């Protein structure tokens, strides 16, 4: 185990190097550009033996990844925001063809207005595409998650997106522990594709037209396999913990045992919130944090069990649904809790769109308010757009 | 070049039982192309469109070779990825066969929505043959105009009306756009001249880099002609100079068929419902314009051949 200093992007690129995929096809976009830039240096210096395909768009990047994966290769790419949006059509095709492609993604808001900073609108907009989604809180986790995700993807034939928060994680230098190359290779193992379009003995037609008589069954089978991802993830995360000493549950709980209230959030905000929890705990306030790490498939039972303990929960959404009913995490969490025996009062804070800073004082305010909700036993304001000028 | 006799002994890459229309030139062209490719292992990709739809209805397939369909605009990008994986796996010793790659697309998937991905794939110099089967419109969605649709042709989105006589714009010259990419080989062909097509496929696959063949593929329901006329119309397109068959390699043009006495364009047009309105009184000037355009392009091509072989 080596300790090094790396940004989120460097950490993702380093994990890609140690994975040494057969094909990486990619297109630059701020703030994910560095990942493929660094990776193409590994290619140029012969540190990996990957075919690096510098395509002319993200649409072609994922299209080429689909081709490479159907051809039996271990395949990765990287993108962000508009790039993921341009891949949108092909996200479904990759998942429907059961191709374990992994995207190292940097979460950035979607245009318009154009903005290069963090929110989760890009991945949230792709959440029904059939890709596993992991949201990381820091560079260490981004590095570890990319390796874990690749293995889960290949075991389940479900593609994966591992994401970090634009600039907050992608460009911030952190202390990082990394495995040896051989350890990573041993952990992920040799990739044995279930099929290959280069198998000349058994020619097949991939991606055929599937009409009313079969499509539904095929989709149902895909959905069924998708729901098995959580189980595989739990096993692989355990194995990774044994190897690295770092364990990442699908849903993380922080100081929740005796907590009355909690924040439910994802990404880098969770790390900031932990600081706040520590401070409030010193004051004797019973607050905790639940962090959504795996968002697809949804760890439904875990969320139900975790949030069911509290009197009140503030969901923090870094994107909106435009449903006039809060962000996606809020909507889905409410759905999950609907038939829970014990359920908290639930409010939503939409925050940080377009990279708007979220700091300790913002999170303190959310804890203050959610404690108030718990005390009153009722919600005054269901959805708050946190810190928007002219709003409050 | 493989003789007809040799070709007849090869395993068919595209077999019967698919649901293409009677008289479909595209399915004939693909069959011929796969026969021409058939002495070496071949892996293919295809865009969404008629040929994908009629040949791959689950659980059936008409393909005897591996075929990958991804989406409408990306068979070039998809096959690039396959070729990249092939090179990686070969380097790692996981594959030893010599595999050749062919990507197919209709004119819509090639001239229009997929032009970018094709351009990118050629620029990156993936070793693959891209074949556009050009039936001059979006046929799969019911005959809408594409940028390959000729001037004045009636389609469902460029209808011949009382004010506008069919498609108001000329067709895009994709073959020349591809040649500007400096590929390893480029050509125009049609299944009407099938030995020419076969020879071009062999040359394209032997070329060291990306290659492209644009295959004019008459379409019975779209163009509106009797279904036994497909090969005749394919030939007429060449004999009237509407679709010159030529090739380009190492900077040199070669026209493969120069009719001693080119037939008037109207011989090609009059068999097809999509040009029927042009034959009505009052539209003579349009016929003249069309003929003049065909002549102009032919002259340009002749000059290119002369200039590059002089
Ligand atoms: C992104 C996208 N837009 C539109 C379509 C609908 N569509 C499917 S095939 C097709 C036309 C295909 O035309 P062409 O490429 O000329 O091939 P042909 O059908 O003539 O064989 C269209 C418009 C699609 N599948 N995907």
PDB file of C-alpha atoms in Angstrom, chain B residues 107-307:
ATOM      1  CA  UNK B 107     -27.869   6.862 -46.804  1.00  0.00           C
ATOM      2  CA  UNK B 108     -29.718   8.439 -43.879  1.00  0.00           C
ATOM      3  CA  UNK B 109     -27.432   6.793 -41.344  1.00  0.00           C
ATOM      4  CA  UNK B 110     -24.403   7.751 -43.426  1.00  0.00           C
ATOM      5  CA  UNK B 111     -24.925  11.029 -45.297  1.00  0.00           C
ATOM      6  CA  UNK B 112     -26.960  12.647 -42.526  1.00  0.00           C
ATOM      7  CA  UNK B 113     -27.098  11.636 -38.880  1.00  0.00           C
ATOM      8  CA  UNK B 114     -24.035   9.358 -39.002  1.00  0.00           C
ATOM      9  CA  UNK B 115     -21.738  11.534 -41.105  1.00  0.00           C
ATOM     10  CA  UNK B 116     -19.813  12.719 -38.068  1.00  0.00           C
ATOM     11  CA  UNK B 117     -19.137   9.252 -36.723  1.00  0.00           C
ATOM     12  CA  UNK B 118     -18.088   8.042 -40.179  1.00  0.00           C
ATOM     13  CA  UNK B 119     -15.813  11.038 -40.649  1.00  0.00           C
ATOM     14  CA  UNK B 120     -14.243  10.428 -37.240  1.00  0.00           C
ATOM     15  CA  UNK B 121     -13.703   6.749 -37.906  1.00  0.00           C
ATOM     16  CA  UNK B 122     -11.973   7.394 -41.223  1.00  0.00           C
ATOM     17  CA  UNK B 123      -9.848  10.171 -39.765  1.00  0.00           C
ATOM     18  CA  UNK B 124      -8.696   7.795 -37.027  1.00  0.00           C
ATOM     19  CA  UNK B 125      -7.842   5.309 -39.737  1.00  0.00           C
ATOM     20  CA  UNK B 126      -9.534   2.247 -38.359  1.00  0.00           C
ATOM     21  CA  UNK B 127      -8.968  -0.604 -40.733  1.00  0.00           C
ATOM     22  CA  UNK B 128     -12.497  -1.231 -41.846  1.00  0.00           C
ATOM     23  CA  UNK B 129     -14.676  -0.994 -44.891  1.00  0.00           C
ATOM     24  CA  UNK B 130     -17.705   1.233 -44.594  1.00  0.00           C
ATOM     25  CA  UNK B 131     -20.461   0.495 -47.080  1.00  0.00           C
ATOM     26  CA  UNK B 132     -23.281   2.938 -47.604  1.00  0.00           C
ATOM     27  CA  UNK B 133     -26.224   1.304 -49.316  1.00  0.00           C
ATOM     28  CA  UNK B 134     -27.707   4.386 -50.842  1.00  0.00           C
ATOM     29  CA  UNK B 135     -31.396   4.088 -51.647  1.00  0.00           C
ATOM     30  CA  UNK B 136     -31.614   7.858 -51.688  1.00  0.00           C
ATOM     31  CA  UNK B 137     -34.090   8.315 -48.841  1.00  0.00           C
ATOM     32  CA  UNK B 138     -35.054   7.126 -45.367  1.00  0.00           C
ATOM     33  CA  UNK B 139     -36.908   4.019 -46.364  1.00  0.00           C
ATOM     34  CA  UNK B 140     -37.353   2.359 -42.988  1.00  0.00           C
ATOM     35  CA  UNK B 141     -39.466   5.221 -41.669  1.00  0.00           C
ATOM     36  CA  UNK B 142     -41.547   5.360 -44.838  1.00  0.00           C
ATOM     37  CA  UNK B 143     -39.641   7.171 -47.551  1.00  0.00           C
ATOM     38  CA  UNK B 144     -38.567  10.596 -46.260  1.00  0.00           C
ATOM     39  CA  UNK B 145     -35.962  12.743 -47.983  1.00  0.00           C
ATOM     40  CA  UNK B 146     -32.311  12.461 -47.017  1.00  0.00           C
ATOM     41  CA  UNK B 147     -29.356  14.513 -48.185  1.00  0.00           C
ATOM     42  CA  UNK B 148     -28.782  11.744 -50.751  1.00  0.00           C
ATOM     43  CA  UNK B 149     -32.211  12.277 -52.296  1.00  0.00           C
ATOM     44  CA  UNK B 150     -31.803  13.731 -55.791  1.00  0.00           C
ATOM     45  CA  UNK B 151     -33.073  17.123 -56.858  1.00  0.00           C
ATOM     46  CA  UNK B 152     -36.795  17.120 -57.647  1.00  0.00           C
ATOM     47  CA  UNK B 153     -37.455  13.619 -56.327  1.00  0.00           C
ATOM     48  CA  UNK B 154     -40.793  13.234 -54.605  1.00  0.00           C
ATOM     49  CA  UNK B 155     -40.575  11.882 -51.054  1.00  0.00           C
ATOM     50  CA  UNK B 156     -43.001  12.079 -48.143  1.00  0.00           C
ATOM     51  CA  UNK B 157     -41.100  15.027 -46.662  1.00  0.00           C
ATOM     52  CA  UNK B 158     -40.228  16.626 -49.993  1.00  0.00           C
ATOM     53  CA  UNK B 159     -43.497  15.985 -51.775  1.00  0.00           C
ATOM     54  CA  UNK B 160     -44.033  17.099 -55.341  1.00  0.00           C
ATOM     55  CA  UNK B 161     -46.809  19.667 -54.983  1.00  0.00           C
ATOM     56  CA  UNK B 162     -48.302  22.398 -57.081  1.00  0.00           C
ATOM     57  CA  UNK B 163     -45.726  24.960 -55.906  1.00  0.00           C
ATOM     58  CA  UNK B 164     -42.673  22.844 -55.121  1.00  0.00           C
ATOM     59  CA  UNK B 165     -41.677  20.046 -57.524  1.00  0.00           C
ATOM     60  CA  UNK B 166     -40.160  17.581 -55.040  1.00  0.00           C
ATOM     61  CA  UNK B 167     -36.865  17.988 -53.214  1.00  0.00           C
ATOM     62  CA  UNK B 168     -35.673  21.550 -53.755  1.00  0.00           C
ATOM     63  CA  UNK B 169     -31.992  20.805 -53.112  1.00  0.00           C
ATOM     64  CA  UNK B 170     -29.391  18.770 -54.973  1.00  0.00           C
ATOM     65  CA  UNK B 171     -27.979  15.626 -53.417  1.00  0.00           C
ATOM     66  CA  UNK B 172     -24.876  15.726 -51.260  1.00  0.00           C
ATOM     67  CA  UNK B 173     -21.823  14.184 -52.887  1.00  0.00           C
ATOM     68  CA  UNK B 174     -20.752  11.922 -50.069  1.00  0.00           C
ATOM     69  CA  UNK B 175     -18.200   9.946 -52.052  1.00  0.00           C
ATOM     70  CA  UNK B 176     -16.218  13.118 -52.698  1.00  0.00           C
ATOM     71  CA  UNK B 177     -16.527  14.132 -49.039  1.00  0.00           C
ATOM     72  CA  UNK B 178     -15.047  10.800 -48.065  1.00  0.00           C
ATOM     73  CA  UNK B 179     -12.278  11.107 -50.650  1.00  0.00           C
ATOM     74  CA  UNK B 180     -11.360  14.426 -49.037  1.00  0.00           C
ATOM     75  CA  UNK B 181     -10.563  12.372 -45.917  1.00  0.00           C
ATOM     76  CA  UNK B 182      -7.786  10.642 -47.871  1.00  0.00           C
ATOM     77  CA  UNK B 183      -8.940   7.102 -47.074  1.00  0.00           C
ATOM     78  CA  UNK B 184      -7.088   4.019 -48.239  1.00  0.00           C
ATOM     79  CA  UNK B 185      -9.732   3.379 -50.887  1.00  0.00           C
ATOM     80  CA  UNK B 186     -13.067   4.814 -51.972  1.00  0.00           C
ATOM     81  CA  UNK B 187     -15.516   3.900 -54.694  1.00  0.00           C
ATOM     82  CA  UNK B 188     -19.017   4.144 -56.060  1.00  0.00           C
ATOM     83  CA  UNK B 189     -20.741   0.989 -57.214  1.00  0.00           C
ATOM     84  CA  UNK B 190     -24.132  -0.622 -57.668  1.00  0.00           C
ATOM     85  CA  UNK B 191     -25.271  -4.253 -57.570  1.00  0.00           C
ATOM     86  CA  UNK B 192     -26.318  -3.901 -61.212  1.00  0.00           C
ATOM     87  CA  UNK B 193     -22.629  -4.157 -62.061  1.00  0.00           C
ATOM     88  CA  UNK B 194     -21.978  -6.921 -59.599  1.00  0.00           C
ATOM     89  CA  UNK B 195     -18.527  -8.060 -60.684  1.00  0.00           C
ATOM     90  CA  UNK B 196     -17.402  -4.458 -60.423  1.00  0.00           C
ATOM     91  CA  UNK B 197     -18.827  -4.332 -56.914  1.00  0.00           C
ATOM     92  CA  UNK B 198     -17.115  -7.595 -55.959  1.00  0.00           C
ATOM     93  CA  UNK B 199     -13.775  -6.380 -57.243  1.00  0.00           C
ATOM     94  CA  UNK B 200     -14.145  -3.126 -55.336  1.00  0.00           C
ATOM     95  CA  UNK B 201     -14.919  -4.929 -52.093  1.00  0.00           C
ATOM     96  CA  UNK B 202     -11.808  -7.050 -52.517  1.00  0.00           C
ATOM     97  CA  UNK B 203      -9.709  -3.972 -53.177  1.00  0.00           C
ATOM     98  CA  UNK B 204     -11.229  -2.085 -50.270  1.00  0.00           C
ATOM     99  CA  UNK B 205     -10.596  -4.916 -47.843  1.00  0.00           C
ATOM    100  CA  UNK B 206      -7.042  -5.341 -49.085  1.00  0.00           C
ATOM    101  CA  UNK B 207      -6.309  -1.629 -48.701  1.00  0.00           C
ATOM    102  CA  UNK B 208      -4.209  -0.647 -45.727  1.00  0.00           C
ATOM    103  CA  UNK B 209      -6.608   1.548 -43.782  1.00  0.00           C
ATOM    104  CA  UNK B 210     -10.171   2.793 -43.866  1.00  0.00           C
ATOM    105  CA  UNK B 211     -12.110   2.285 -47.066  1.00  0.00           C
ATOM    106  CA  UNK B 212     -15.513   3.320 -48.296  1.00  0.00           C
ATOM    107  CA  UNK B 213     -17.903   2.128 -50.973  1.00  0.00           C
ATOM    108  CA  UNK B 214     -21.075   3.985 -51.843  1.00  0.00           C
ATOM    109  CA  UNK B 215     -23.503   1.517 -53.380  1.00  0.00           C
ATOM    110  CA  UNK B 216     -26.527   2.855 -55.228  1.00  0.00           C
ATOM    111  CA  UNK B 217     -29.387   0.575 -54.160  1.00  0.00           C
ATOM    112  CA  UNK B 218     -32.698   1.072 -55.961  1.00  0.00           C
ATOM    113  CA  UNK B 219     -35.744   0.625 -53.741  1.00  0.00           C
ATOM    114  CA  UNK B 220     -38.991  -0.706 -55.198  1.00  0.00           C
ATOM    115  CA  UNK B 221     -41.542   0.926 -52.866  1.00  0.00           C
ATOM    116  CA  UNK B 222     -39.580   4.161 -52.460  1.00  0.00           C
ATOM    117  CA  UNK B 223     -38.660   4.786 -56.041  1.00  0.00           C
ATOM    118  CA  UNK B 224     -41.848   3.267 -57.400  1.00  0.00           C
ATOM    119  CA  UNK B 225     -40.881   0.929 -60.215  1.00  0.00           C
ATOM    120  CA  UNK B 226     -41.859  -2.651 -61.122  1.00  0.00           C
ATOM    121  CA  UNK B 227     -40.023  -5.085 -58.856  1.00  0.00           C
ATOM    122  CA  UNK B 228     -38.408  -6.987 -61.694  1.00  0.00           C
ATOM    123  CA  UNK B 229     -36.610  -3.818 -62.790  1.00  0.00           C
ATOM    124  CA  UNK B 230     -34.114  -3.443 -59.917  1.00  0.00           C
ATOM    125  CA  UNK B 231     -31.030  -4.575 -61.772  1.00  0.00           C
ATOM    126  CA  UNK B 232     -32.115  -2.805 -64.936  1.00  0.00           C
ATOM    127  CA  UNK B 233     -32.523   0.459 -63.041  1.00  0.00           C
ATOM    128  CA  UNK B 234     -29.171  -0.066 -61.297  1.00  0.00           C
ATOM    129  CA  UNK B 235     -27.560  -0.321 -64.713  1.00  0.00           C
ATOM    130  CA  UNK B 236     -29.539   2.554 -66.191  1.00  0.00           C
ATOM    131  CA  UNK B 237     -28.285   4.783 -63.390  1.00  0.00           C
ATOM    132  CA  UNK B 238     -24.775   4.147 -64.651  1.00  0.00           C
ATOM    133  CA  UNK B 239     -25.600   4.242 -68.362  1.00  0.00           C
ATOM    134  CA  UNK B 240     -27.323   7.622 -68.020  1.00  0.00           C
ATOM    135  CA  UNK B 241     -24.385   9.014 -65.971  1.00  0.00           C
ATOM    136  CA  UNK B 242     -26.738   9.525 -63.022  1.00  0.00           C
ATOM    137  CA  UNK B 243     -24.500   7.303 -60.860  1.00  0.00           C
ATOM    138  CA  UNK B 244     -20.998   7.016 -62.262  1.00  0.00           C
ATOM    139  CA  UNK B 245     -19.196   3.956 -60.980  1.00  0.00           C
ATOM    140  CA  UNK B 246     -15.645   4.897 -60.178  1.00  0.00           C
ATOM    141  CA  UNK B 247     -12.906   4.389 -57.680  1.00  0.00           C
ATOM    142  CA  UNK B 248     -10.253   6.420 -55.977  1.00  0.00           C
ATOM    143  CA  UNK B 249      -6.964   5.243 -54.546  1.00  0.00           C
ATOM    144  CA  UNK B 250      -3.624   6.912 -53.846  1.00  0.00           C
ATOM    145  CA  UNK B 251      -4.987  10.186 -55.145  1.00  0.00           C
ATOM    146  CA  UNK B 252      -6.053   8.733 -58.483  1.00  0.00           C
ATOM    147  CA  UNK B 253      -9.532   8.534 -59.935  1.00  0.00           C
ATOM    148  CA  UNK B 254     -10.640   5.734 -62.213  1.00  0.00           C
ATOM    149  CA  UNK B 255     -14.021   5.672 -63.883  1.00  0.00           C
ATOM    150  CA  UNK B 256     -14.969   2.042 -64.304  1.00  0.00           C
ATOM    151  CA  UNK B 257     -17.684   2.401 -66.891  1.00  0.00           C
ATOM    152  CA  UNK B 258     -17.756   5.086 -69.538  1.00  0.00           C
ATOM    153  CA  UNK B 259     -20.799   4.625 -71.733  1.00  0.00           C
ATOM    154  CA  UNK B 260     -19.811   5.278 -75.315  1.00  0.00           C
ATOM    155  CA  UNK B 261     -23.239   6.771 -75.933  1.00  0.00           C
ATOM    156  CA  UNK B 262     -24.682   7.814 -72.576  1.00  0.00           C
ATOM    157  CA  UNK B 263     -28.441   7.314 -72.464  1.00  0.00           C
ATOM    158  CA  UNK B 264     -30.611  10.340 -71.763  1.00  0.00           C
ATOM    159  CA  UNK B 265     -31.356  10.775 -68.067  1.00  0.00           C
ATOM    160  CA  UNK B 266     -35.060  10.568 -68.730  1.00  0.00           C
ATOM    161  CA  UNK B 267     -34.644   6.862 -69.507  1.00  0.00           C
ATOM    162  CA  UNK B 268     -33.706   6.396 -65.864  1.00  0.00           C
ATOM    163  CA  UNK B 269     -36.298   8.809 -64.479  1.00  0.00           C
ATOM    164  CA  UNK B 270     -39.334   7.692 -66.444  1.00  0.00           C
ATOM    165  CA  UNK B 271     -39.430   4.237 -64.864  1.00  0.00           C
ATOM    166  CA  UNK B 272     -39.873   5.697 -61.384  1.00  0.00           C
ATOM    167  CA  UNK B 273     -42.929   7.137 -59.676  1.00  0.00           C
ATOM    168  CA  UNK B 274     -40.797   9.527 -57.609  1.00  0.00           C
ATOM    169  CA  UNK B 275     -39.991  11.481 -60.785  1.00  0.00           C
ATOM    170  CA  UNK B 276     -43.388  11.080 -62.468  1.00  0.00           C
ATOM    171  CA  UNK B 277     -44.276  14.753 -62.069  1.00  0.00           C
ATOM    172  CA  UNK B 278     -41.230  15.755 -64.070  1.00  0.00           C
ATOM    173  CA  UNK B 279     -42.715  14.234 -67.184  1.00  0.00           C
ATOM    174  CA  UNK B 280     -45.805  16.433 -67.008  1.00  0.00           C
ATOM    175  CA  UNK B 281     -46.059  19.280 -69.509  1.00  0.00           C
ATOM    176  CA  UNK B 282     -44.586  22.466 -68.111  1.00  0.00           C
ATOM    177  CA  UNK B 283     -41.784  20.708 -66.280  1.00  0.00           C
ATOM    178  CA  UNK B 284     -39.466  20.357 -69.246  1.00  0.00           C
ATOM    179  CA  UNK B 285     -37.113  22.921 -67.741  1.00  0.00           C
ATOM    180  CA  UNK B 286     -36.651  20.746 -64.685  1.00  0.00           C
ATOM    181  CA  UNK B 287     -35.720  17.775 -66.803  1.00  0.00           C
ATOM    182  CA  UNK B 288     -33.239  19.990 -68.583  1.00  0.00           C
ATOM    183  CA  UNK B 289     -31.795  21.181 -65.285  1.00  0.00           C
ATOM    184  CA  UNK B 290     -31.424  17.602 -64.079  1.00  0.00           C
ATOM    185  CA  UNK B 291     -29.756  16.524 -67.300  1.00  0.00           C
ATOM    186  CA  UNK B 292     -27.417  19.531 -67.184  1.00  0.00           C
ATOM    187  CA  UNK B 293     -26.446  18.724 -63.603  1.00  0.00           C
ATOM    188  CA  UNK B 294     -25.683  15.107 -64.460  1.00  0.00           C
ATOM    189  CA  UNK B 295     -23.578  16.248 -67.415  1.00  0.00           C
ATOM    190  CA  UNK B 296     -21.738  18.808 -65.319  1.00  0.00           C
ATOM    191  CA  UNK B 297     -20.843  16.287 -62.643  1.00  0.00           C
ATOM    192  CA  UNK B 298     -19.710  13.790 -65.233  1.00  0.00           C
ATOM    193  CA  UNK B 299     -17.441  16.391 -66.812  1.00  0.00           C
ATOM    194  CA  UNK B 300     -15.948  17.212 -63.437  1.00  0.00           C
ATOM    195  CA  UNK B 301     -15.325  13.537 -62.799  1.00  0.00           C
ATOM    196  CA  UNK B 302     -13.698  13.056 -66.187  1.00  0.00           C
ATOM    197  CA  UNK B 303     -11.435  16.000 -65.504  1.00  0.00           C
ATOM    198  CA  UNK B 304     -10.508  14.601 -62.111  1.00  0.00           C
ATOM    199  CA  UNK B 305      -9.617  11.299 -63.688  1.00  0.00           C
ATOM    200  CA  UNK B 306      -7.554  13.021 -66.325  1.00  0.00           C
ATOM    201  CA  UNK B 307      -5.822  15.331 -63.866  1.00  0.00           C
TER     202      UNK B 307
END
